Amino acid sequence: MKLLEERIRTDGIIREGGVLKVDSFLNHQMDVKLFQEMGKEFLRLYKDCGVTKILTIEASGIGIACVAAQFFDCPVIFAKKNKTKNIAGDVYTSKVESFTHGKVYDIIVAKQFLLPEDRVLIIDDFLANGSALQGLINLVRDAGATLVGAGIAVEKAFQPGGDLIRGMGVRVESLAKIKSMSVENGVEFC
Ligand code: 5GP
């Protein structure tokens, strides 16, 4: 998606260690008009898939997922990052290793919101090593729901997540795919 690529080029900040900061339009301040164009593109890609729920993960995926959901006319569920040791109640749970913070945490979704008859589209801001996406896929599978695919804003294709998840037979559509990036040379898209 050219619009998102242009925005990454002009406003993205590359940090050492392969981290792209997009706080001015995606991860902190949010450009809702841009999110709308992203939502339309996700709909174009997945419109014939009978999506009944969009699943994302707190916090950065929520804004993108909510705007997209207006085009799909379906609810959004966000997986919560569990902060307590005890996982209580009727929940599906999975482990995720954070790429940006380097720690492992549990994500949870209440069973009542993810049903076997659901057709789920997962939406997230970044795909790097694929741990967040893998965790969300586990929740969908545990619920016995159908996974339609994943819609990602920014895929860092130089990290293994995309190949890993596609290798599992999951459809992954990314709006901007970064082939390489460095502080010296900037961003190159696929
Ligand atoms: P993964 O689990 O695929 O390794 O990483 C995905 C999650 O890590 C995303 O939900 C996102 O929050 C965060 N993330 C990974 N790489 C980056 C990055 O380069 N920039 C930002 N802002 N977040 C990232």
mmCIF file of C-alpha atoms and ligand atoms in Angstrom:
data_model
loop_
_atom_site.group_PDB
_atom_site.id
_atom_site.type_symbol
_atom_site.label_atom_id
_atom_site.label_comp_id
_atom_site.label_asym_id
_atom_site.label_seq_id
_atom_site.Cartn_x
_atom_site.Cartn_y
_atom_site.Cartn_z
ATOM 1 C CA MET A 1 0.000 0.000 0.000
ATOM 2 C CA LYS A 2 1.786 3.065 -1.347
ATOM 3 C CA LEU A 3 0.207 5.513 1.124
ATOM 4 C CA LEU A 4 1.539 3.615 4.140
ATOM 5 C CA GLU A 5 4.961 3.097 2.550
ATOM 6 C CA GLU A 6 5.246 6.845 1.855
ATOM 7 C CA ARG A 7 4.293 7.630 5.416
ATOM 8 C CA ILE A 8 6.881 5.216 6.801
ATOM 9 C CA ARG A 9 9.493 6.843 4.572
ATOM 10 C CA THR A 10 8.673 10.364 5.686
ATOM 11 C CA ASP A 11 7.739 9.895 9.354
ATOM 12 C CA GLY A 12 9.167 6.529 10.455
ATOM 13 C CA ILE A 13 12.273 6.578 12.644
ATOM 14 C CA ILE A 14 14.715 3.683 12.446
ATOM 15 C CA ARG A 15 16.323 2.619 15.680
ATOM 16 C CA GLU A 16 19.328 0.350 16.227
ATOM 17 C CA GLY A 17 18.314 -3.284 16.690
ATOM 18 C CA GLY A 18 15.816 -3.377 13.828
ATOM 19 C CA VAL A 19 13.043 -1.370 15.487
ATOM 20 C CA LEU A 20 10.959 1.067 13.469
ATOM 21 C CA LYS A 21 9.288 3.814 15.480
ATOM 22 C CA VAL A 22 6.007 4.990 14.011
ATOM 23 C CA ASP A 23 4.721 6.911 17.015
ATOM 24 C CA SER A 24 3.648 9.978 15.057
ATOM 25 C CA PHE A 25 0.970 8.178 13.000
ATOM 26 C CA LEU A 26 0.425 4.601 14.202
ATOM 27 C CA ASN A 27 1.663 3.639 17.670
ATOM 28 C CA HIS A 28 1.038 6.708 19.827
ATOM 29 C CA GLN A 29 -0.553 9.533 17.859
ATOM 30 C CA MET A 30 -2.889 7.829 15.386
ATOM 31 C CA ASP A 31 -3.713 9.078 11.885
ATOM 32 C CA VAL A 32 -7.306 7.910 11.645
ATOM 33 C CA LYS A 33 -7.635 8.907 7.971
ATOM 34 C CA LEU A 34 -4.683 6.645 7.202
ATOM 35 C CA PHE A 35 -6.295 3.901 9.322
ATOM 36 C CA GLN A 36 -9.433 4.276 7.184
ATOM 37 C CA GLU A 37 -7.481 3.686 3.997
ATOM 38 C CA MET A 38 -5.860 0.671 5.668
ATOM 39 C CA GLY A 39 -9.276 -0.619 6.720
ATOM 40 C CA LYS A 40 -10.563 -0.294 3.145
ATOM 41 C CA GLU A 41 -7.557 -2.221 1.879
ATOM 42 C CA PHE A 42 -8.090 -5.021 4.430
ATOM 43 C CA LEU A 43 -11.720 -5.189 3.288
ATOM 44 C CA ARG A 44 -10.683 -5.377 -0.370
ATOM 45 C CA LEU A 45 -8.399 -8.300 0.486
ATOM 46 C CA TYR A 46 -10.764 -10.208 2.785
ATOM 47 C CA LYS A 47 -14.259 -9.118 1.677
ATOM 48 C CA ASP A 48 -15.311 -12.541 0.410
ATOM 49 C CA CYS A 49 -14.202 -14.424 3.517
ATOM 50 C CA GLY A 50 -17.302 -13.999 5.672
ATOM 51 C CA VAL A 51 -15.420 -12.385 8.570
ATOM 52 C CA THR A 52 -17.533 -12.319 11.755
ATOM 53 C CA LYS A 53 -14.899 -11.100 14.261
ATOM 54 C CA ILE A 54 -11.643 -9.200 14.157
ATOM 55 C CA LEU A 55 -9.095 -10.258 16.751
ATOM 56 C CA THR A 56 -6.151 -8.109 17.791
ATOM 57 C CA ILE A 57 -3.848 -7.631 20.761
ATOM 58 C CA GLU A 58 -3.550 -4.681 23.118
ATOM 59 C CA ALA A 59 -2.475 -1.996 22.802
ATOM 60 C CA SER A 60 -1.215 -0.952 19.382
ATOM 61 C CA GLY A 61 -3.471 -3.209 17.316
ATOM 62 C CA ILE A 62 -6.710 -1.859 18.767
ATOM 63 C CA GLY A 63 -6.998 1.403 16.837
ATOM 64 C CA ILE A 64 -6.274 -0.182 13.467
ATOM 65 C CA ALA A 65 -8.633 -3.089 14.193
ATOM 66 C CA CYS A 66 -11.500 -0.810 15.272
ATOM 67 C CA VAL A 67 -11.342 1.332 12.164
ATOM 68 C CA ALA A 68 -11.124 -1.783 9.968
ATOM 69 C CA ALA A 69 -14.094 -3.312 11.790
ATOM 70 C CA GLN A 70 -16.327 -0.456 10.642
ATOM 71 C CA PHE A 71 -15.754 -1.624 7.058
ATOM 72 C CA PHE A 72 -16.325 -5.287 7.938
ATOM 73 C CA ASP A 73 -19.299 -4.392 10.137
ATOM 74 C CA CYS A 74 -18.232 -6.818 12.864
ATOM 75 C CA PRO A 75 -17.025 -6.629 16.490
ATOM 76 C CA VAL A 76 -13.387 -6.396 17.569
ATOM 77 C CA ILE A 77 -11.941 -8.540 20.343
ATOM 78 C CA PHE A 78 -8.587 -7.543 21.737
ATOM 79 C CA ALA A 79 -6.513 -10.136 23.545
ATOM 80 C CA LYS A 80 -5.474 -8.790 26.931
ATOM 81 C CA LYS A 81 -1.941 -9.039 28.179
ATOM 82 C CA ASN A 82 -2.416 -10.804 31.478
ATOM 83 C CA LYS A 83 -0.674 -9.060 34.339
ATOM 84 C CA THR A 84 -1.431 -11.420 37.204
ATOM 85 C CA LYS A 85 0.139 -14.820 37.840
ATOM 86 C CA ASN A 86 -3.177 -16.614 38.123
ATOM 87 C CA ILE A 87 -5.236 -16.937 35.025
ATOM 88 C CA ALA A 88 -8.755 -16.956 36.353
ATOM 89 C CA GLY A 89 -12.064 -17.620 34.706
ATOM 90 C CA ASP A 90 -13.267 -18.991 31.460
ATOM 91 C CA VAL A 91 -10.534 -17.814 29.132
ATOM 92 C CA TYR A 92 -8.382 -19.030 26.276
ATOM 93 C CA THR A 93 -4.734 -18.284 26.912
ATOM 94 C CA SER A 94 -1.454 -18.380 25.030
ATOM 95 C CA LYS A 95 2.125 -17.209 25.528
ATOM 96 C CA VAL A 96 3.742 -14.387 23.555
ATOM 97 C CA GLU A 97 7.342 -13.260 23.561
ATOM 98 C CA SER A 98 7.574 -9.514 23.125
ATOM 99 C CA PHE A 99 9.951 -8.422 20.366
ATOM 100 C CA THR A 100 10.257 -4.862 21.638
ATOM 101 C CA HIS A 101 10.464 -5.643 25.379
ATOM 102 C CA GLY A 102 12.067 -9.092 25.290
ATOM 103 C CA LYS A 103 9.824 -10.735 27.897
ATOM 104 C CA VAL A 104 7.238 -13.510 27.781
ATOM 105 C CA TYR A 105 3.654 -12.835 28.827
ATOM 106 C CA ASP A 106 0.261 -14.528 28.659
ATOM 107 C CA ILE A 107 -2.516 -13.233 26.461
ATOM 108 C CA ILE A 108 -6.125 -14.029 27.242
ATOM 109 C CA VAL A 109 -9.525 -13.843 25.595
ATOM 110 C CA ALA A 110 -12.782 -14.677 27.366
ATOM 111 C CA LYS A 111 -14.341 -17.825 25.911
ATOM 112 C CA GLN A 112 -17.703 -16.140 25.588
ATOM 113 C CA PHE A 113 -16.405 -13.796 22.863
ATOM 114 C CA LEU A 114 -14.634 -16.274 20.577
ATOM 115 C CA LEU A 115 -17.035 -18.919 19.336
ATOM 116 C CA PRO A 116 -16.617 -22.076 17.216
ATOM 117 C CA GLU A 117 -18.853 -20.591 14.506
ATOM 118 C CA ASP A 118 -16.737 -17.423 14.208
ATOM 119 C CA ARG A 119 -14.693 -16.627 11.110
ATOM 120 C CA VAL A 120 -11.797 -14.603 12.467
ATOM 121 C CA LEU A 121 -9.528 -12.052 10.843
ATOM 122 C CA ILE A 122 -6.490 -11.202 12.970
ATOM 123 C CA ILE A 123 -5.198 -7.642 12.651
ATOM 124 C CA ASP A 124 -1.984 -6.271 14.125
ATOM 125 C CA ASP A 125 0.382 -3.359 13.637
ATOM 126 C CA PHE A 126 3.687 -5.217 13.134
ATOM 127 C CA LEU A 127 4.865 -8.678 12.141
ATOM 128 C CA ALA A 128 8.453 -9.324 13.207
ATOM 129 C CA ASN A 129 9.332 -12.742 14.650
ATOM 130 C CA GLY A 130 5.708 -13.829 14.578
ATOM 131 C CA SER A 131 5.230 -14.534 18.277
ATOM 132 C CA ALA A 132 2.268 -12.170 18.727
ATOM 133 C CA LEU A 133 0.546 -13.582 15.647
ATOM 134 C CA GLN A 134 1.276 -17.156 16.707
ATOM 135 C CA GLY A 135 -0.264 -16.446 20.131
ATOM 136 C CA LEU A 136 -3.406 -15.022 18.538
ATOM 137 C CA ILE A 137 -3.653 -17.971 16.137
ATOM 138 C CA ASN A 138 -3.483 -20.342 19.125
ATOM 139 C CA LEU A 139 -6.468 -18.582 20.714
ATOM 140 C CA VAL A 140 -8.513 -18.934 17.509
ATOM 141 C CA ARG A 141 -7.622 -22.622 17.197
ATOM 142 C CA ASP A 142 -8.406 -23.298 20.888
ATOM 143 C CA ALA A 143 -11.824 -21.760 20.378
ATOM 144 C CA GLY A 144 -12.449 -24.038 17.403
ATOM 145 C CA ALA A 145 -13.123 -20.939 15.292
ATOM 146 C CA THR A 146 -12.108 -20.589 11.630
ATOM 147 C CA LEU A 147 -9.062 -18.447 10.937
ATOM 148 C CA VAL A 148 -9.609 -16.481 7.740
ATOM 149 C CA GLY A 149 -6.152 -14.910 7.802
ATOM 150 C CA ALA A 150 -4.099 -12.049 9.173
ATOM 151 C CA GLY A 151 -3.960 -8.410 8.138
ATOM 152 C CA ILE A 152 -0.752 -6.684 9.149
ATOM 153 C CA ALA A 153 0.125 -3.015 8.785
ATOM 154 C CA VAL A 154 3.923 -3.364 8.684
ATOM 155 C CA GLU A 155 5.733 -6.635 8.041
ATOM 156 C CA LYS A 156 9.466 -6.642 8.640
ATOM 157 C CA ALA A 157 10.198 -9.262 5.995
ATOM 158 C CA PHE A 158 13.837 -9.507 7.055
ATOM 159 C CA GLN A 159 12.632 -11.184 10.260
ATOM 160 C CA PRO A 160 11.310 -14.763 10.223
ATOM 161 C CA GLY A 161 7.656 -14.232 11.296
ATOM 162 C CA GLY A 162 6.100 -13.930 7.830
ATOM 163 C CA ASP A 163 7.674 -17.113 6.458
ATOM 164 C CA LEU A 164 6.922 -18.964 9.685
ATOM 165 C CA ILE A 165 3.223 -18.136 9.748
ATOM 166 C CA ARG A 166 2.698 -18.559 5.978
ATOM 167 C CA GLY A 167 4.524 -21.881 6.297
ATOM 168 C CA MET A 168 1.729 -22.977 8.646
ATOM 169 C CA GLY A 169 -0.740 -22.432 5.807
ATOM 170 C CA VAL A 170 -2.128 -19.176 7.199
ATOM 171 C CA ARG A 171 -2.948 -16.363 4.766
ATOM 172 C CA VAL A 172 -0.985 -13.250 5.745
ATOM 173 C CA GLU A 173 -1.537 -9.910 3.971
ATOM 174 C CA SER A 174 0.751 -7.030 4.863
ATOM 175 C CA LEU A 175 0.134 -3.466 3.730
ATOM 176 C CA ALA A 176 3.804 -2.485 3.855
ATOM 177 C CA LYS A 177 6.566 -5.073 3.620
ATOM 178 C CA ILE A 178 10.026 -3.957 4.609
ATOM 179 C CA LYS A 179 12.818 -5.831 2.859
ATOM 180 C CA SER A 180 15.627 -4.153 4.777
ATOM 181 C CA MET A 181 16.204 -1.146 6.947
ATOM 182 C CA SER A 182 19.136 0.559 8.576
ATOM 183 C CA VAL A 183 19.898 3.857 10.235
ATOM 184 C CA GLU A 184 22.379 4.634 7.427
ATOM 185 C CA ASN A 185 20.335 3.614 4.364
ATOM 186 C CA GLY A 186 16.738 4.025 5.505
ATOM 187 C CA VAL A 187 13.904 1.672 4.546
ATOM 188 C CA GLU A 188 13.672 -0.537 1.458
ATOM 189 C CA PHE A 189 10.311 -2.109 0.678
ATOM 190 C CA CYS A 190 9.765 -5.481 -0.992
HETATM 191 P P1 5GP B 1 6.529 -10.344 16.794
HETATM 192 O O1 5GP B 1 5.732 -11.044 17.841
HETATM 193 O O2 5GP B 1 6.062 -10.623 15.387
HETATM 194 O O3 5GP B 1 8.016 -10.547 16.961
HETATM 195 O O4 5GP B 1 6.338 -8.798 17.037
HETATM 196 C C1 5GP B 1 5.085 -8.210 16.876
HETATM 197 C C2 5GP B 1 4.796 -7.185 17.921
HETATM 198 O O5 5GP B 1 5.998 -6.514 18.351
HETATM 199 C C3 5GP B 1 3.904 -6.131 17.358
HETATM 200 O O6 5GP B 1 2.618 -6.282 17.913
HETATM 201 C C4 5GP B 1 4.532 -4.807 17.757
HETATM 202 O O7 5GP B 1 3.846 -4.275 18.857
HETATM 203 C C5 5GP B 1 5.920 -5.119 18.170
HETATM 204 N N1 5GP B 1 6.969 -4.779 17.182
HETATM 205 C C6 5GP B 1 7.790 -5.652 16.544
HETATM 206 N N2 5GP B 1 8.670 -5.001 15.773
HETATM 207 C C7 5GP B 1 8.405 -3.695 15.921
HETATM 208 C C8 5GP B 1 9.002 -2.507 15.365
HETATM 209 O O8 5GP B 1 9.967 -2.516 14.592
HETATM 210 N N3 5GP B 1 8.433 -1.317 15.738
HETATM 211 C C9 5GP B 1 7.371 -1.258 16.584
HETATM 212 N N4 5GP B 1 6.907 -0.036 16.861
HETATM 213 N N5 5GP B 1 6.803 -2.350 17.133
HETATM 214 C C10 5GP B 1 7.311 -3.558 16.807
#
